[in-house]
mmCIF file of C-alpha atoms in Angstrom:
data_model
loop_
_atom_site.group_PDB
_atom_site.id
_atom_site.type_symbol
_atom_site.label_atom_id
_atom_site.label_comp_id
_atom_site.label_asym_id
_atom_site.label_seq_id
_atom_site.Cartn_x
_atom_site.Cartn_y
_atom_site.Cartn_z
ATOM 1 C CA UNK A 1 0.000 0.000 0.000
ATOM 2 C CA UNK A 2 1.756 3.392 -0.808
ATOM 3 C CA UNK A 3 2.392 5.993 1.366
ATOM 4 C CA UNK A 4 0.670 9.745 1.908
ATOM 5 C CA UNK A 5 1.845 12.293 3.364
ATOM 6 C CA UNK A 6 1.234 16.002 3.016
ATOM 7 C CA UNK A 7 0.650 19.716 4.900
ATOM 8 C CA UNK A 8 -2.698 20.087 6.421
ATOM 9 C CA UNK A 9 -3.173 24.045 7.573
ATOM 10 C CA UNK A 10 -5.405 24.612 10.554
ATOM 11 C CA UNK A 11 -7.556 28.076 9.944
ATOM 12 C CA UNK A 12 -9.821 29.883 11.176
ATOM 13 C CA UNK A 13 -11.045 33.056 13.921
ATOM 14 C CA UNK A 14 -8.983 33.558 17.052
ATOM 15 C CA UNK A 15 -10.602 31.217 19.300
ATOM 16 C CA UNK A 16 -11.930 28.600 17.484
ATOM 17 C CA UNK A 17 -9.948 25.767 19.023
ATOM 18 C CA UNK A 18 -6.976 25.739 16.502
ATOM 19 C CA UNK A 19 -3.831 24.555 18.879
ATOM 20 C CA UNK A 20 -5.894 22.859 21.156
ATOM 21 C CA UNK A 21 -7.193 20.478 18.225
ATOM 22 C CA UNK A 22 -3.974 20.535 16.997
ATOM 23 C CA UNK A 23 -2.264 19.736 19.933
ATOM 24 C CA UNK A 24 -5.251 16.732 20.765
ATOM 25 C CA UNK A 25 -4.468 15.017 17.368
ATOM 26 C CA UNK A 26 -0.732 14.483 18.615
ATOM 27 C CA UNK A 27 -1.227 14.068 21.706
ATOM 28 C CA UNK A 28 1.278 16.526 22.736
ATOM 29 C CA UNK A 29 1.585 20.184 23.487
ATOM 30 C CA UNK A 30 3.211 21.600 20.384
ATOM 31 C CA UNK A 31 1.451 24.778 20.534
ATOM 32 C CA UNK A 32 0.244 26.809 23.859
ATOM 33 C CA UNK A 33 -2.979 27.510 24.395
ATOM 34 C CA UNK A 34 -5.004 30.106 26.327
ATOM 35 C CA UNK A 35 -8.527 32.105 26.114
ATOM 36 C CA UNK A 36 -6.585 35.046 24.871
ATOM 37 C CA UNK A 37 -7.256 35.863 21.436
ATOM 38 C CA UNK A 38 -3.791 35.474 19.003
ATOM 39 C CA UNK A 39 -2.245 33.454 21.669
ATOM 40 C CA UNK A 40 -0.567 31.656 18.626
ATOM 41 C CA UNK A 41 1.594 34.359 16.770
ATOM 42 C CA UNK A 42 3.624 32.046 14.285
ATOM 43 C CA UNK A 43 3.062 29.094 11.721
ATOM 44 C CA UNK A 44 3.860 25.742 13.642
ATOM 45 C CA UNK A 45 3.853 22.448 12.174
ATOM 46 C CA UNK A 46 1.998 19.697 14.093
ATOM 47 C CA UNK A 47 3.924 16.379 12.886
ATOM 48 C CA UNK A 48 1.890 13.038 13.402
ATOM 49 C CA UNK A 49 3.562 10.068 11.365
ATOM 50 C CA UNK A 50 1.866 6.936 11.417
ATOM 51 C CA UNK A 51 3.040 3.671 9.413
ATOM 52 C CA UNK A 52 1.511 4.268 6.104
ATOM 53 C CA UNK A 53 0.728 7.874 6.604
ATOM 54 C CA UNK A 54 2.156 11.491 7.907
ATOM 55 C CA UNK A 55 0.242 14.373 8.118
ATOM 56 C CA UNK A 56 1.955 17.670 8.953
ATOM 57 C CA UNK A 57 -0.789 20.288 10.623
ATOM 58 C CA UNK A 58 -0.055 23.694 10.501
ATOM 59 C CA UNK A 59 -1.425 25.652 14.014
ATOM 60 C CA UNK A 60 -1.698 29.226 12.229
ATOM 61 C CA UNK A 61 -2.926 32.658 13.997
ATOM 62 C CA UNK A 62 -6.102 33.449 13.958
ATOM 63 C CA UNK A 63 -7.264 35.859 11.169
ATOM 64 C CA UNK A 64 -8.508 38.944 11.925
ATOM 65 C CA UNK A 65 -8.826 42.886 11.617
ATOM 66 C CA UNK A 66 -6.024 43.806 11.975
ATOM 67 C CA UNK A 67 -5.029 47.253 14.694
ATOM 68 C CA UNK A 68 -0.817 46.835 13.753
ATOM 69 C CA UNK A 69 1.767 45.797 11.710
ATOM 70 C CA UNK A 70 1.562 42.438 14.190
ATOM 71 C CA UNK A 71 -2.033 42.084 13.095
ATOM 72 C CA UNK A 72 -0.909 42.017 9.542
ATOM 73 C CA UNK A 73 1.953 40.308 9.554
ATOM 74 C CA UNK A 74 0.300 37.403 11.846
ATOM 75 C CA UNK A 75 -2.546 37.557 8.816
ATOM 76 C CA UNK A 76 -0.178 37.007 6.269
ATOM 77 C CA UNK A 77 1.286 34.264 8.349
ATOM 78 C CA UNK A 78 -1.793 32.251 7.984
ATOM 79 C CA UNK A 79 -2.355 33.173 4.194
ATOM 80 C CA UNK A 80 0.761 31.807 3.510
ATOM 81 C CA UNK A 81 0.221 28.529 5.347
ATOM 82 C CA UNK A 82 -3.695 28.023 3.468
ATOM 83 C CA UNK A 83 -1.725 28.764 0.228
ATOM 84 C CA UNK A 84 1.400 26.186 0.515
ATOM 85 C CA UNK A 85 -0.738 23.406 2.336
ATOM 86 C CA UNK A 86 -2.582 20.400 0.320
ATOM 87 C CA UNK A 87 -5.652 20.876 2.406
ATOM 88 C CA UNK A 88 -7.311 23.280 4.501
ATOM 89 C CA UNK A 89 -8.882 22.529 7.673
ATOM 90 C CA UNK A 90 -11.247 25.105 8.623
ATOM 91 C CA UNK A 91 -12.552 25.225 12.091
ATOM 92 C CA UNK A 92 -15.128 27.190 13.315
ATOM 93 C CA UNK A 93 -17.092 27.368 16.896
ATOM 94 C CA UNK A 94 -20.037 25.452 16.930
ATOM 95 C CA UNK A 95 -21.759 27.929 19.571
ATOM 96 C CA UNK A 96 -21.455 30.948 17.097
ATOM 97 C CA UNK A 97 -22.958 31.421 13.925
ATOM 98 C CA UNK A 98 -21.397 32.716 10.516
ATOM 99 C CA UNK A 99 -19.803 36.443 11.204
ATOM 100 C CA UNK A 100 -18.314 38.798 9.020
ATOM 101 C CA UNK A 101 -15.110 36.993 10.268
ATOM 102 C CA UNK A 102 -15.702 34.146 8.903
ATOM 103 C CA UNK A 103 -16.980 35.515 5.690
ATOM 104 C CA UNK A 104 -13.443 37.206 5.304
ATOM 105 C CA UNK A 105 -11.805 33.544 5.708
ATOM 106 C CA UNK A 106 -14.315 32.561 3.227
ATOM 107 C CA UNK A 107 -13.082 35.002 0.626
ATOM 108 C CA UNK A 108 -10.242 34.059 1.023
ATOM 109 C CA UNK A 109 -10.454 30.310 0.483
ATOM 110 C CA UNK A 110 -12.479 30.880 -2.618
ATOM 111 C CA UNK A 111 -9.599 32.400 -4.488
ATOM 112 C CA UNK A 112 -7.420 29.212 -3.690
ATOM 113 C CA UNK A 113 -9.873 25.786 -5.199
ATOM 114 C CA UNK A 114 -8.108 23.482 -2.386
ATOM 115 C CA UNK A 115 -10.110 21.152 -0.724
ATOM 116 C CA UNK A 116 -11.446 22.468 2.634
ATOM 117 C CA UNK A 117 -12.809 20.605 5.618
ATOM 118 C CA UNK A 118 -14.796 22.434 7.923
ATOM 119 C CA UNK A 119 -14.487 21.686 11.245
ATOM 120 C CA UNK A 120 -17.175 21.941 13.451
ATOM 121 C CA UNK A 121 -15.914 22.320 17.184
ATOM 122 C CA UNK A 122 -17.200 22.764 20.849
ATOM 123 C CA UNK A 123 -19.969 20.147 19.927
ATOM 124 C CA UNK A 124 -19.673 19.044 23.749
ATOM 125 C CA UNK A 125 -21.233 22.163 24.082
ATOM 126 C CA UNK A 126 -24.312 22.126 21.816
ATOM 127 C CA UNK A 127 -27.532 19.650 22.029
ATOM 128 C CA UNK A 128 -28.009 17.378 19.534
ATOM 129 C CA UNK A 129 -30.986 19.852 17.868
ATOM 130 C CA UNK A 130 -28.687 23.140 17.672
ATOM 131 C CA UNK A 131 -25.842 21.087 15.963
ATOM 132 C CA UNK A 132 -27.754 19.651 13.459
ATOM 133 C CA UNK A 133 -28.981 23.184 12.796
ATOM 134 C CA UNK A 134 -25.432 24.499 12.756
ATOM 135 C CA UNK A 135 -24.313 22.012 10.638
ATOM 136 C CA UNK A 136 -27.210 22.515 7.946
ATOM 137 C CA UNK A 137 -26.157 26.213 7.911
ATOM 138 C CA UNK A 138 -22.906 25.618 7.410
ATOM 139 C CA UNK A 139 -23.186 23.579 5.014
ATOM 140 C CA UNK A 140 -24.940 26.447 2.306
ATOM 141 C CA UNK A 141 -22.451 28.628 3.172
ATOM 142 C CA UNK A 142 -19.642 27.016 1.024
ATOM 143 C CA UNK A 143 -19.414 23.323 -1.192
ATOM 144 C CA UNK A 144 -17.153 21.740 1.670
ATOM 145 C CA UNK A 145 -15.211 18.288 0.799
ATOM 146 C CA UNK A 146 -16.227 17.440 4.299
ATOM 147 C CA UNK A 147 -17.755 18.381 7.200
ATOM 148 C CA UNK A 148 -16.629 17.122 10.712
ATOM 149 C CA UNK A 149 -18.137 17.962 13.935
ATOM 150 C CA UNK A 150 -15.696 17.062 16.718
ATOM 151 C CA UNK A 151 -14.876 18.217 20.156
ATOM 152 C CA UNK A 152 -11.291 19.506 20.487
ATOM 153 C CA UNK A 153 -11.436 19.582 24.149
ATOM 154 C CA UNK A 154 -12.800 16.120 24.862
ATOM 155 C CA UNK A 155 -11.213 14.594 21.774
ATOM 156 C CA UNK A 156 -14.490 13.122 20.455
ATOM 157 C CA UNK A 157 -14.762 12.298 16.949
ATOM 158 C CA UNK A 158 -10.846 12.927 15.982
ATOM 159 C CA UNK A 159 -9.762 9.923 14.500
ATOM 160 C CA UNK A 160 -12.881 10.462 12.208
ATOM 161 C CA UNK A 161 -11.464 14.060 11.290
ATOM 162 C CA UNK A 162 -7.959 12.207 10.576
ATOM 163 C CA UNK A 163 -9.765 9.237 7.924
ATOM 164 C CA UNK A 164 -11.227 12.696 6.426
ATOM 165 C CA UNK A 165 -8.217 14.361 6.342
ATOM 166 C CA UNK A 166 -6.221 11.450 4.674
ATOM 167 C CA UNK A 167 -8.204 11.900 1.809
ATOM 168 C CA UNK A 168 -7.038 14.581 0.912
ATOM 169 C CA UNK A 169 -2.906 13.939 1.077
ATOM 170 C CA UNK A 170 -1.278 13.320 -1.824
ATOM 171 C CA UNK A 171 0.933 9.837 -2.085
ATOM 172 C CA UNK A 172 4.656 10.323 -1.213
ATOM 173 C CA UNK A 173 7.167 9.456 1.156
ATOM 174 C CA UNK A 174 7.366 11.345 5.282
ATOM 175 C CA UNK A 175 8.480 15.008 4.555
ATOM 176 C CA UNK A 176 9.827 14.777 8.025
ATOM 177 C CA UNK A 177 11.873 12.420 10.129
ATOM 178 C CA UNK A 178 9.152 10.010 12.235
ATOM 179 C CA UNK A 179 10.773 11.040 15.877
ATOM 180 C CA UNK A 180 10.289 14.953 14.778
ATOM 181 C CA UNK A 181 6.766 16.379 16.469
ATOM 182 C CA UNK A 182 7.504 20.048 15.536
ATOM 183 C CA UNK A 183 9.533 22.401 13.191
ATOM 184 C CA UNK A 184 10.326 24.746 15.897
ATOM 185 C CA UNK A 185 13.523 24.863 17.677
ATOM 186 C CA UNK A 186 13.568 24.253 21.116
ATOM 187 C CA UNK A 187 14.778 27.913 22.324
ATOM 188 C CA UNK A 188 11.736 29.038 20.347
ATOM 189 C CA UNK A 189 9.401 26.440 22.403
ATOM 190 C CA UNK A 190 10.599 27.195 25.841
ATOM 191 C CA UNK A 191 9.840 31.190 24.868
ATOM 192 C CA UNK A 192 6.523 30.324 24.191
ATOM 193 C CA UNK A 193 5.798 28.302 27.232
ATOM 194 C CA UNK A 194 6.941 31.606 28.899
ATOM 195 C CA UNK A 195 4.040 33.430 27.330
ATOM 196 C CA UNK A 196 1.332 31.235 27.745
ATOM 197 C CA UNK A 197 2.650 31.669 31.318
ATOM 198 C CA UNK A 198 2.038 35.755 31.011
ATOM 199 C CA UNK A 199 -1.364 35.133 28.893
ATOM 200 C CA UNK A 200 -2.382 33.163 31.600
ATOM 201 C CA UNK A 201 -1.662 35.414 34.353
ATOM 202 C CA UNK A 202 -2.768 38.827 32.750
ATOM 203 C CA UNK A 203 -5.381 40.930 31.552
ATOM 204 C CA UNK A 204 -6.742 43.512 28.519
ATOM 205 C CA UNK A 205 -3.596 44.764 27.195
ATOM 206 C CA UNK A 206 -0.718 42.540 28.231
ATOM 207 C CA UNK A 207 -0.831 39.495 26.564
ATOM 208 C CA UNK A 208 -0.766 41.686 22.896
ATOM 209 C CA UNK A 209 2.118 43.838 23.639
ATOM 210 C CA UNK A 210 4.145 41.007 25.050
ATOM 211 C CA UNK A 211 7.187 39.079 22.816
ATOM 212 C CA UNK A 212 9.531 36.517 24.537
ATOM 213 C CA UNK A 213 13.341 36.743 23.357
ATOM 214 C CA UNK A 214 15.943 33.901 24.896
ATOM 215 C CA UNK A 215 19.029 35.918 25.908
ATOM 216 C CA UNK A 216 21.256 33.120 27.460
ATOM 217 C CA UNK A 217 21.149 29.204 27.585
ATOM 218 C CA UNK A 218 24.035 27.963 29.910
ATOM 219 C CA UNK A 219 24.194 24.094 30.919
ATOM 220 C CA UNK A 220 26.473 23.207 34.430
ATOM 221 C CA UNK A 221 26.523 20.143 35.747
ATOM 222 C CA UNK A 222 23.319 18.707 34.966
ATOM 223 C CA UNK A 223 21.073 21.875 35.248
ATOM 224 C CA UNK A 224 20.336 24.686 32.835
ATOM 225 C CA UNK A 225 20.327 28.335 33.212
ATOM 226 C CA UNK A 226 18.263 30.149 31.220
ATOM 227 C CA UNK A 227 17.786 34.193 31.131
ATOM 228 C CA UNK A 228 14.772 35.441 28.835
ATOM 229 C CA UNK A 229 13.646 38.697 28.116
ATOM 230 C CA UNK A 230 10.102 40.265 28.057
ATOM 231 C CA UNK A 231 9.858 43.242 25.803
ATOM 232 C CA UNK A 232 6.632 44.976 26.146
ATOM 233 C CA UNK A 233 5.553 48.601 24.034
ATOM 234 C CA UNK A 234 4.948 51.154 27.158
ATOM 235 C CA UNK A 235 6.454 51.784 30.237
ATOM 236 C CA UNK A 236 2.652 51.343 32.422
ATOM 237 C CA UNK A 237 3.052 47.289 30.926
ATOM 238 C CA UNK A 238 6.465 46.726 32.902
ATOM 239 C CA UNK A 239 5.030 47.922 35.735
ATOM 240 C CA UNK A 240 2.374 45.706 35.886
ATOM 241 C CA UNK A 241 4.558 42.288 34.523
ATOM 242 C CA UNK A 242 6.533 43.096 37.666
ATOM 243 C CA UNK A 243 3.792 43.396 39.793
ATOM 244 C CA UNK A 244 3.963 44.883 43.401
ATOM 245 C CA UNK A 245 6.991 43.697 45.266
ATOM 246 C CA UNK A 246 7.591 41.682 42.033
ATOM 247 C CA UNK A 247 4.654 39.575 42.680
ATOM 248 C CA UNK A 248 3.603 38.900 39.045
ATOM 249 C CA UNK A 249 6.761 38.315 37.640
ATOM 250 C CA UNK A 250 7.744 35.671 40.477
ATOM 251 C CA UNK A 251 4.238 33.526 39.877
ATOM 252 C CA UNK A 252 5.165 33.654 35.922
ATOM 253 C CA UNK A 253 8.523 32.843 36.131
ATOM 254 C CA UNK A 254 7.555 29.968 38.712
ATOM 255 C CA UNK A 255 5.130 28.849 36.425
ATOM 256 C CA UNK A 256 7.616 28.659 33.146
ATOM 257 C CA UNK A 257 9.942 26.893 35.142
ATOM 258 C CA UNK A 258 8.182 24.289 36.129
ATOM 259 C CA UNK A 259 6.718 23.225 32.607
ATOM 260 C CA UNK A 260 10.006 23.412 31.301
ATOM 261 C CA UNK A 261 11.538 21.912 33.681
ATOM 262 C CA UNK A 262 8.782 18.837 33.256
ATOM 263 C CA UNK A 263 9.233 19.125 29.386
ATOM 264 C CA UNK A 264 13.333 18.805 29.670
ATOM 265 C CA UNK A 265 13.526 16.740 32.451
ATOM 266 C CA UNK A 266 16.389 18.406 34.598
ATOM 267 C CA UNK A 267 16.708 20.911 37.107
ATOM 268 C CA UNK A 268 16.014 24.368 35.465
ATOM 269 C CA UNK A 269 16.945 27.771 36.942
ATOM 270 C CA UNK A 270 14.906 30.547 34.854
ATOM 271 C CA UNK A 271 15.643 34.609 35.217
ATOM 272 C CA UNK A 272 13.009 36.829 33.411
ATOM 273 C CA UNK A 273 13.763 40.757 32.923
ATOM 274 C CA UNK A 274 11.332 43.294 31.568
ATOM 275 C CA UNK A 275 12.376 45.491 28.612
ATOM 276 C CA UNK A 276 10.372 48.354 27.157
ATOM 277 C CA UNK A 277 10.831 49.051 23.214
ATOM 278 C CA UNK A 278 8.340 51.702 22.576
ATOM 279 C CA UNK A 279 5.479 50.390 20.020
ATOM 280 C CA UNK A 280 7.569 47.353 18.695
ATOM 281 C CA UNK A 281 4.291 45.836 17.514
ATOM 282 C CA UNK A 282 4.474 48.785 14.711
ATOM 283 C CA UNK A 283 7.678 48.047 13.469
ATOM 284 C CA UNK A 284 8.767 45.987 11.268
ATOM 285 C CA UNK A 285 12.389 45.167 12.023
ATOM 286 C CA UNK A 286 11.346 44.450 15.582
ATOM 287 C CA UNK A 287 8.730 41.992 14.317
ATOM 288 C CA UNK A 288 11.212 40.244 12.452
ATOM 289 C CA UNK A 289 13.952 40.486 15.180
ATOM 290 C CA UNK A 290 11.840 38.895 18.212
ATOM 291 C CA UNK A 291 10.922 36.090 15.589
ATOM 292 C CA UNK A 292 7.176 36.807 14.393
ATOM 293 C CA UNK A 293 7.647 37.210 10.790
ATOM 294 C CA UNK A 294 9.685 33.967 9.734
ATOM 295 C CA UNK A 295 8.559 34.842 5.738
ATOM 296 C CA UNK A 296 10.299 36.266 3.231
ATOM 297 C CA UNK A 297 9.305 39.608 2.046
ATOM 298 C CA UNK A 298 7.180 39.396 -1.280
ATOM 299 C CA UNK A 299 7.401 42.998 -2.382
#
């Protein structure tokens, strides 16, 4: 029997259960979650090889209007991956119905004639009536290739959405090695488990205006010292990272090293400093520089 493989890309609103699905299907925590909205900021490949099949997901942002250059630039992050990808996944929240959001993400897809699965999620959360409903709408909305209702967060129905998915992958051999999970480095994971620490622990205007940078990675004797940084746009934000009596940034940095700490499995020593660089989310340069925009210019 031959072998498939091929890019799967994971769209769709902030929200709608993108690297928690994601992260379900392997079994693993490849991409952090929270109920912020653009909690995912980058293009990161899922990788779930089985023996006759690999399918690489890619978590994307979520798309949406955007208020800065980060807005864009994460947009154009997920355009990219819904252009390069053999199939699209498109999941949506089963509680809300069709938006203006979604009809921008339908625009979008019409312009590209790939096969797109919608992906009906947070069933666990509708009665049997309201997603049959939901379903029916959805399905005038676009001519789907398939339409799976699943539950991200209990994991019901995903080996269904896999079969579906399969489908749709063209034959050909892994397009990565079968022990690889992710395309990310590790420096770029453990920054990200540091901001799913911060969106965790914050409010309103914090978890937007916050990037993660890895200054230092030292190894002694068994145990690793790592020094990040936390660059936020205005002075009032490193105030209230720090917290009073540096509260906040104790429970985050506490937090962070723990996870890593269980994800490396070694001791872990983790300093955190706060850096201000005035509106970074509006520049460019500083996009590209704390890692956000891994693309190559077009223009």
């Amino acid at each position: 029997m031959s072998y498939q493989s091929g890019f799967i890309a994971i769209i769709g609103r902030p929200n709608a259960g993108k690297s928690t699905l994601m992260n379900a299907m392997l079994q693993e925590k490849v991409s952090i979650m929270s109920d912020k909205p653009n909690t995912t900021r980058n293009n990161i490949a899922g990788i779930l090889t089985k023996a006759d099949c690999q399918y690489v997901f890619m978590d994307t942002p979520g798309i949406h209007k955007p208020q800065q250059q980060l807005g864009r630039v994460l947009n154009k992050n997920a355009y990219t991956a819904m252009e390069d990808c053999d199939c699209i996944g498109w999941i949506v929240d089963g509680t809300q119905s069709f938006g203006t959001g979604d009809q921008h993400i339908l625009k979008r897809i019409e312009t590209l004639h790939k096969p797109v699965v919608l992906i009906l999620n947070k069933i666990d959360c509708l009665p049997r009536e309201k997603m049959m409903k939901s379903l029916l709408k959805w399905q005038t909305v676009y001519d789907f290739a398939d339409i799976v209702p699943i539950s991200a967060l209990k994991t019901d129905n995903l080996e269904e959405l896999l079969n579906v998915f399969r489908k749709y992958l063209p034959e050909g051999g892994p397009l990565f090695p079968s022990e690889m999970t992710s395309d990310h480095s590790l420096t770029f994971q453990l920054c990200e488990i540091v901001r799913e620490k911060i969106l965790t622990r914050t409010q309103q205007e914090i978890p937007h205006s916050v990037a993660v940078v890895l200054d230092s990675y030292q190894e002694e004797d068994e145990k690793l010292y790592l020094q990040m940084s936390i660059i936020v746009d205005k002075d009032s934000q490193k105030g209230i990272l720090i917290g009073k009596q540096g509260a906040m940034i104790r429970a985050i940095r506490l937090d962070a090293q723990k996870e890593i700490k269980q994800k490396l499995q070694r001791p872990v020593q983790l300093d955190l400093y706060v850096r201000v660089v005035k509106n970074w989310r509006n520049k460019a340069d500083k996009i590209k520089e704390f890692g956000l925009d891994e693309l190559e210019d077009d223009d």
